[in-house]
mmCIF file of C-alpha atoms in Angstrom:
data_model
loop_
_atom_site.group_PDB
_atom_site.id
_atom_site.type_symbol
_atom_site.label_atom_id
_atom_site.label_comp_id
_atom_site.label_asym_id
_atom_site.label_seq_id
_atom_site.Cartn_x
_atom_site.Cartn_y
_atom_site.Cartn_z
ATOM 1 C CA GLN A 280 10.716 2.381 17.864
ATOM 2 C CA ALA A 281 9.532 5.029 20.310
ATOM 3 C CA HIS A 282 5.997 3.808 19.697
ATOM 4 C CA LEU A 283 6.928 0.381 21.083
ATOM 5 C CA LYS A 284 8.672 1.320 24.310
ATOM 6 C CA ASN A 285 5.611 1.120 26.558
ATOM 7 C CA TYR A 286 3.893 -1.863 24.980
ATOM 8 C CA ALA A 287 4.938 -4.653 27.347
ATOM 9 C CA PRO A 288 7.356 -5.158 30.225
ATOM 10 C CA GLY A 289 10.679 -6.710 29.341
ATOM 11 C CA GLY A 290 10.699 -5.532 25.744
ATOM 12 C CA HIS A 291 8.897 -8.636 24.448
ATOM 13 C CA PHE A 292 6.642 -6.812 22.028
ATOM 14 C CA PRO A 293 6.922 -7.829 19.284
ATOM 15 C CA SER A 294 8.192 -11.291 20.185
ATOM 16 C CA PRO A 295 11.379 -12.577 18.547
ATOM 17 C CA LEU A 296 11.103 -15.372 16.020
ATOM 18 C CA PRO A 297 11.635 -18.858 17.465
ATOM 19 C CA GLN A 298 15.025 -20.418 16.902
ATOM 20 C CA GLY A 299 15.168 -21.882 13.425
ATOM 21 C CA GLY A 300 12.697 -19.274 12.167
ATOM 22 C CA GLU A 301 9.744 -21.684 12.136
ATOM 23 C CA ILE A 302 6.466 -21.119 14.011
ATOM 24 C CA GLU A 303 4.401 -24.059 15.234
ATOM 25 C CA GLU A 304 1.017 -22.304 15.108
ATOM 26 C CA ALA A 305 -0.116 -18.712 14.590
ATOM 27 C CA VAL A 306 -2.947 -16.434 13.471
ATOM 28 C CA LEU A 307 -2.312 -14.361 10.351
ATOM 29 C CA CYS A 308 -2.752 -10.618 10.498
ATOM 30 C CA TRP A 309 -0.010 -9.572 8.024
ATOM 31 C CA GLY A 310 -0.134 -5.880 7.183
ATOM 32 C CA THR A 311 0.132 -2.857 4.929
ATOM 33 C CA GLU A 312 1.551 0.653 4.950
ATOM 34 C CA ASN A 313 -1.869 2.115 4.061
ATOM 35 C CA PHE A 314 -3.612 3.223 7.257
ATOM 36 C CA GLY A 315 -7.138 2.927 5.887
ATOM 37 C CA HIS A 316 -6.541 -0.602 4.645
ATOM 38 C CA TRP A 317 -4.867 -1.499 7.949
ATOM 39 C CA ILE A 318 -8.118 -0.868 9.814
ATOM 40 C CA PHE A 319 -10.630 -1.791 7.148
ATOM 41 C CA THR A 320 -8.975 -4.916 5.744
ATOM 42 C CA TYR A 321 -6.708 -6.296 8.449
ATOM 43 C CA LEU A 322 -7.909 -5.259 11.912
ATOM 44 C CA HIS A 323 -11.579 -5.872 11.198
ATOM 45 C CA ARG A 324 -10.827 -9.485 10.244
ATOM 46 C CA LEU A 325 -9.301 -10.025 13.659
ATOM 47 C CA THR A 326 -12.645 -9.271 15.337
ATOM 48 C CA LEU A 327 -13.691 -12.776 14.258
ATOM 49 C CA LEU A 328 -11.244 -14.247 16.783
ATOM 50 C CA TRP A 329 -13.560 -13.273 19.636
ATOM 51 C CA HIS A 330 -15.899 -16.003 18.357
ATOM 52 C CA GLN A 331 -13.078 -18.519 18.836
ATOM 53 C CA PRO A 332 -11.260 -17.183 21.917
ATOM 54 C CA GLU A 333 -8.764 -20.042 22.107
ATOM 55 C CA LEU A 334 -7.108 -18.531 19.028
ATOM 56 C CA LEU A 335 -6.407 -15.326 20.954
ATOM 57 C CA LYS A 336 -3.709 -17.203 22.883
ATOM 58 C CA LEU A 337 -1.720 -17.917 19.707
ATOM 59 C CA PRO A 338 1.030 -15.667 18.283
ATOM 60 C CA LEU A 339 -0.231 -13.055 15.831
ATOM 61 C CA LEU A 340 1.884 -12.977 12.679
ATOM 62 C CA VAL A 341 2.415 -9.455 11.309
ATOM 63 C CA LYS A 342 4.464 -8.382 8.301
ATOM 64 C CA ASN A 343 7.772 -6.826 9.340
ATOM 65 C CA THR A 344 7.295 -3.786 7.077
ATOM 66 C CA THR A 345 4.123 -2.734 8.913
ATOM 67 C CA PRO A 346 4.764 0.724 10.451
ATOM 68 C CA PRO A 347 5.440 0.493 14.216
ATOM 69 C CA ARG A 348 2.691 3.031 14.961
ATOM 70 C CA PHE A 349 0.180 0.635 13.363
ATOM 71 C CA LEU A 350 1.143 -2.052 15.884
ATOM 72 C CA GLU A 351 -0.164 0.159 18.667
ATOM 73 C CA TRP A 352 -3.689 -0.501 17.407
ATOM 74 C CA LEU A 353 -3.110 -4.215 17.979
ATOM 75 C CA ARG A 354 -2.019 -3.547 21.547
ATOM 76 C CA VAL A 355 -5.190 -1.582 22.310
ATOM 77 C CA MET A 356 -7.281 -4.384 20.791
ATOM 78 C CA GLY A 357 -5.666 -6.756 23.289
ATOM 79 C CA PHE A 358 -2.932 -8.479 21.268
ATOM 80 C CA THR A 359 0.430 -8.736 23.014
ATOM 81 C CA ASN A 360 1.996 -11.845 21.496
ATOM 82 C CA ILE A 361 2.996 -10.457 18.114
ATOM 83 C CA VAL A 362 5.634 -11.986 15.846
ATOM 84 C CA LEU A 363 7.040 -10.017 12.915
ATOM 85 C CA GLY A 364 7.848 -11.998 9.785
ATOM 86 C CA ALA A 365 8.651 -11.593 6.115
ATOM 87 C CA ASP A 366 7.492 -13.397 2.990
ATOM 88 C CA TRP A 367 8.242 -17.121 3.028
ATOM 89 C CA ILE A 368 8.243 -17.396 6.811
ATOM 90 C CA LYS A 369 7.578 -21.008 7.847
ATOM 91 C CA VAL A 370 4.440 -21.764 9.865
ATOM 92 C CA LYS A 371 3.306 -25.338 10.495
ATOM 93 C CA LYS A 372 -0.322 -24.387 11.224
ATOM 94 C CA LEU A 373 -1.672 -20.988 10.201
ATOM 95 C CA TRP A 374 -5.131 -19.647 11.043
ATOM 96 C CA VAL A 375 -6.388 -17.073 8.505
ATOM 97 C CA PRO A 376 -9.427 -14.951 9.522
ATOM 98 C CA SER A 377 -11.958 -14.546 6.738
ATOM 99 C CA VAL A 378 -12.618 -11.338 4.818
ATOM 100 C CA VAL A 379 -15.414 -9.349 6.476
ATOM 101 C CA HIS A 380 -15.789 -6.484 3.957
ATOM 102 C CA TYR A 381 -15.429 -6.773 0.207
ATOM 103 C CA ARG A 382 -16.461 -5.457 -3.194
ATOM 104 C CA ASP A 383 -17.903 -8.233 -5.354
ATOM 105 C CA ALA A 384 -17.697 -8.665 -9.126
ATOM 106 C CA ASP A 385 -21.029 -6.836 -9.358
ATOM 107 C CA ALA A 386 -19.232 -3.768 -7.893
ATOM 108 C CA LYS A 387 -21.561 -3.762 -4.890
ATOM 109 C CA ILE A 388 -20.112 -3.243 -1.413
ATOM 110 C CA TYR A 389 -20.651 -5.831 1.302
ATOM 111 C CA LEU A 390 -19.819 -5.111 4.930
ATOM 112 C CA LEU A 391 -20.251 -6.949 8.226
ATOM 113 C CA PRO A 392 -21.720 -4.470 10.741
ATOM 114 C CA GLU A 393 -20.779 -6.770 13.618
ATOM 115 C CA ALA A 394 -17.085 -6.296 12.758
ATOM 116 C CA VAL A 395 -17.512 -2.515 13.018
ATOM 117 C CA HIS A 396 -19.275 -2.708 16.380
ATOM 118 C CA THR A 397 -16.794 -5.242 17.799
ATOM 119 C CA PHE A 398 -13.852 -3.136 16.650
ATOM 120 C CA ARG A 399 -15.378 -0.046 18.283
ATOM 121 C CA TYR A 400 -15.806 -1.912 21.571
ATOM 122 C CA LEU A 401 -12.237 -3.259 21.531
ATOM 123 C CA MET A 402 -10.699 0.115 20.707
ATOM 124 C CA LEU A 403 -12.887 2.381 22.834
ATOM 125 C CA GLY A 404 -14.125 0.370 25.821
ATOM 126 C CA ASP A 405 -15.523 2.869 28.372
ATOM 127 C CA ARG A 406 -15.118 5.653 25.822
ATOM 128 C CA LEU A 407 -18.303 4.339 24.193
ATOM 129 C CA LEU A 408 -20.263 5.780 27.108
ATOM 130 C CA PRO A 409 -21.783 9.254 26.600
ATOM 131 C CA CYS A 410 -19.688 12.185 27.797
ATOM 132 C CA GLU A 411 -20.512 15.820 28.405
ATOM 133 C CA GLU A 412 -17.305 17.386 27.065
ATOM 134 C CA ARG A 413 -17.535 17.084 23.280
ATOM 135 C CA THR A 414 -15.066 18.065 20.550
ATOM 136 C CA ARG A 415 -15.461 19.721 17.146
ATOM 137 C CA ILE A 416 -12.493 18.982 14.938
ATOM 138 C CA PHE A 417 -11.107 19.523 11.469
ATOM 139 C CA ILE A 418 -8.610 16.830 10.479
ATOM 140 C CA SER A 419 -6.121 18.689 8.295
ATOM 141 C CA ARG A 420 -3.874 17.255 5.583
ATOM 142 C CA ALA A 421 -1.763 20.412 5.352
ATOM 143 C CA LYS A 422 1.315 18.444 6.432
ATOM 144 C CA SER A 423 0.702 15.682 3.878
ATOM 145 C CA ARG A 424 2.333 15.418 0.485
ATOM 146 C CA TRP A 425 -0.904 15.370 -1.495
ATOM 147 C CA ARG A 426 -4.685 15.852 -1.448
ATOM 148 C CA ARG A 427 -4.323 19.085 0.454
ATOM 149 C CA ILE A 428 -6.912 21.875 0.518
ATOM 150 C CA LEU A 429 -5.239 24.850 -1.131
ATOM 151 C CA ASN A 430 -7.669 27.364 0.361
ATOM 152 C CA GLU A 431 -7.496 25.805 3.822
ATOM 153 C CA ALA A 432 -6.806 29.199 5.447
ATOM 154 C CA GLN A 433 -10.219 30.410 4.290
ATOM 155 C CA LEU A 434 -11.867 27.220 5.555
ATOM 156 C CA PHE A 435 -10.000 27.471 8.873
ATOM 157 C CA GLU A 436 -11.205 31.046 9.393
ATOM 158 C CA TYR A 437 -14.835 29.887 9.247
ATOM 159 C CA LEU A 438 -14.337 26.727 11.313
ATOM 160 C CA GLU A 439 -12.508 28.617 14.042
ATOM 161 C CA LYS A 440 -15.500 30.930 14.444
ATOM 162 C CA ILE A 441 -17.777 27.989 15.308
ATOM 163 C CA GLY A 442 -15.326 26.431 17.760
ATOM 164 C CA VAL A 443 -13.782 23.800 15.497
ATOM 165 C CA GLN A 444 -10.218 22.809 16.426
ATOM 166 C CA THR A 445 -7.734 21.896 13.692
ATOM 167 C CA VAL A 446 -5.858 18.663 14.449
ATOM 168 C CA TYR A 447 -3.100 16.730 12.699
ATOM 169 C CA MET A 448 -3.372 12.988 13.243
ATOM 170 C CA GLU A 449 0.325 12.476 12.509
ATOM 171 C CA ASP A 450 1.190 14.624 15.543
ATOM 172 C CA MET A 451 -1.073 12.734 17.968
ATOM 173 C CA SER A 452 -0.529 9.519 19.900
ATOM 174 C CA LEU A 453 -3.137 6.799 19.503
ATOM 175 C CA GLU A 454 -4.543 7.555 22.957
ATOM 176 C CA GLU A 455 -4.921 11.221 21.986
ATOM 177 C CA GLN A 456 -6.610 10.253 18.718
ATOM 178 C CA LEU A 457 -9.061 7.926 20.451
ATOM 179 C CA ASP A 458 -9.890 10.513 23.100
ATOM 180 C CA CYS A 459 -10.482 13.235 20.523
ATOM 181 C CA ILE A 460 -12.500 11.129 18.060
ATOM 182 C CA SER A 461 -14.593 9.307 20.674
ATOM 183 C CA ARG A 462 -15.895 12.650 22.009
ATOM 184 C CA ALA A 463 -16.500 14.288 18.630
ATOM 185 C CA LYS A 464 -19.713 16.146 17.949
ATOM 186 C CA LEU A 465 -18.539 17.323 14.522
ATOM 187 C CA ILE A 466 -15.736 16.032 12.281
ATOM 188 C CA VAL A 467 -14.715 17.864 9.109
ATOM 189 C CA MET A 468 -12.098 15.916 7.189
ATOM 190 C CA ILE A 469 -10.615 15.095 3.805
ATOM 191 C CA ALA A 470 -11.371 11.698 2.279
ATOM 192 C CA GLY A 471 -8.408 9.361 2.285
ATOM 193 C CA GLY A 472 -6.418 7.031 4.483
ATOM 194 C CA ALA A 473 -7.698 8.631 7.693
ATOM 195 C CA SER A 474 -11.376 8.244 6.738
ATOM 196 C CA PRO A 475 -11.914 5.005 8.738
ATOM 197 C CA ILE A 476 -11.240 6.960 11.940
ATOM 198 C CA THR A 477 -14.827 8.236 11.827
ATOM 199 C CA MET A 478 -16.113 4.756 12.723
ATOM 200 C CA LEU A 479 -14.784 5.448 16.233
ATOM 201 C CA ALA A 480 -16.846 8.629 16.604
ATOM 202 C CA PRO A 481 -20.154 8.673 18.543
ATOM 203 C CA ALA A 482 -23.359 7.699 16.794
ATOM 204 C CA ASP A 483 -24.623 11.292 17.045
ATOM 205 C CA CYS A 484 -21.467 12.757 15.474
ATOM 206 C CA LYS A 485 -21.861 14.862 12.325
ATOM 207 C CA ILE A 486 -19.395 14.018 9.543
ATOM 208 C CA VAL A 487 -18.550 16.474 6.740
ATOM 209 C CA GLU A 488 -16.171 14.829 4.289
ATOM 210 C CA LEU A 489 -14.333 16.845 1.631
ATOM 211 C CA THR A 490 -13.145 15.071 -1.491
ATOM 212 C CA ILE A 491 -12.533 15.347 -5.236
ATOM 213 C CA PRO A 492 -14.749 13.852 -7.979
ATOM 214 C CA ILE A 493 -12.080 11.442 -9.253
ATOM 215 C CA LEU A 494 -11.590 9.779 -5.863
ATOM 216 C CA ALA A 495 -13.794 6.721 -6.343
ATOM 217 C CA ALA A 496 -12.954 4.557 -3.315
ATOM 218 C CA VAL A 497 -14.754 6.657 -0.728
ATOM 219 C CA PHE A 498 -17.529 4.294 0.287
ATOM 220 C CA GLY A 499 -16.085 3.500 3.726
ATOM 221 C CA SER A 500 -16.975 6.548 5.793
ATOM 222 C CA ARG A 501 -20.451 6.754 4.262
ATOM 223 C CA PHE A 502 -21.055 3.105 5.193
ATOM 224 C CA TRP A 503 -19.789 3.576 8.767
ATOM 225 C CA ALA A 504 -22.183 6.495 9.095
ATOM 226 C CA GLY A 505 -25.044 4.315 7.866
ATOM 227 C CA ILE A 506 -24.172 1.491 10.266
ATOM 228 C CA LEU A 507 -23.773 3.799 13.270
ATOM 229 C CA GLY A 508 -26.498 6.338 12.482
ATOM 230 C CA GLN A 509 -24.113 9.266 12.048
ATOM 231 C CA GLN A 510 -25.222 12.251 9.966
ATOM 232 C CA PHE A 511 -23.008 12.358 6.888
ATOM 233 C CA HIS A 512 -22.455 14.975 4.199
ATOM 234 C CA ARG A 513 -19.902 14.820 1.381
ATOM 235 C CA ILE A 514 -18.720 17.882 -0.549
ATOM 236 C CA GLU A 515 -16.682 17.610 -3.740
ATOM 237 C CA GLY A 516 -13.937 20.151 -4.348
ATOM 238 C CA VAL A 517 -12.139 21.186 -7.533
ATOM 239 C CA PRO A 518 -8.739 19.571 -8.326
ATOM 240 C CA GLN A 519 -5.952 22.092 -8.929
ATOM 241 C CA GLY A 520 -2.623 21.763 -10.742
ATOM 242 C CA GLU A 521 -0.780 18.561 -11.549
ATOM 243 C CA PRO A 522 -1.611 15.526 -9.393
ATOM 244 C CA HIS A 523 1.100 13.997 -7.207
ATOM 245 C CA GLY A 524 1.727 10.826 -9.188
ATOM 246 C CA ARG A 525 -1.896 9.629 -9.354
ATOM 247 C CA LYS A 526 -5.012 11.649 -10.154
ATOM 248 C CA ILE A 527 -6.575 10.774 -6.800
ATOM 249 C CA ASN A 528 -3.668 12.556 -5.080
ATOM 250 C CA ALA A 529 -4.430 15.962 -6.564
ATOM 251 C CA ASP A 530 -4.595 19.013 -4.316
ATOM 252 C CA PHE A 531 -7.911 20.863 -4.507
ATOM 253 C CA THR A 532 -9.984 23.832 -3.429
ATOM 254 C CA VAL A 533 -13.288 23.586 -1.605
ATOM 255 C CA ASP A 534 -16.293 25.902 -1.617
ATOM 256 C CA VAL A 535 -16.327 27.165 1.981
ATOM 257 C CA GLU A 536 -19.905 28.410 1.612
ATOM 258 C CA ARG A 537 -21.041 24.863 0.866
ATOM 259 C CA VAL A 538 -19.241 23.640 3.978
ATOM 260 C CA LYS A 539 -20.907 26.384 5.989
ATOM 261 C CA GLU A 540 -24.337 25.469 4.622
ATOM 262 C CA ALA A 541 -23.810 21.782 5.416
ATOM 263 C CA ILE A 542 -22.864 22.538 9.013
ATOM 264 C CA ASP A 543 -25.192 25.447 9.786
ATOM 265 C CA ALA A 544 -28.312 24.226 7.996
ATOM 266 C CA SER A 545 -28.132 20.451 7.808
ATOM 267 C CA PHE A 546 -26.494 19.795 11.159
ATOM 268 C CA ASP A 547 -27.840 22.643 13.250
ATOM 269 C CA ILE A 548 -24.626 23.241 15.222
ATOM 270 C CA GLU A 549 -25.409 25.569 18.126
#
């Protein structure tokens, strides 16, 4: 609840359900506990509302199990009239934004670049303007339960030498995340739920993504890079030990020399 305390005066965010539990008219956002899907699937659909601005005045219906910290993204996008509901909530008239990114039966990926650009504008505003003070960051998963880099100390030793700061997204407020990412010159990160964050980095940002061969659903960050013109390099590590429930959650080791080559040679970091 601490994430909600500064959202709106009077404590009206989210709004309480109307008496009787029935809503006259609303726009559907709904939700998920997966951060990547929250941005990629749910928030990007909402960018369509700016083509029909009268809908922005309606309540936004969000699933009540959506993590409170996710709701902060809605606030920054400009939504303040949010109603939390559960399955079987009654709505007389419900507006449902269309899907803007999807994988078809032919297994090809289809994305709407306009949704990416609109989302960037809504989230970043003036932060889209060039700035002189740039960041170089490594987004660590050391505090996560799975998909951790087991030789991260070795990787950290190299990154520290070239001025790369290690950050933990779970320890940062949204404002801190946006400030850090929007000024990034280099992002080294592990593929996963945080991958969509790179779409908020500058167009001239260099992305080095570390992953494992069995993690198939890693098209997102590569596509953002293509849409925005970011330099992108992916390095596959070697899974180690038993996976944490699913194979894609295995911890792994990464070849630090390959990371060094990608940064020093391909990206020409001064």
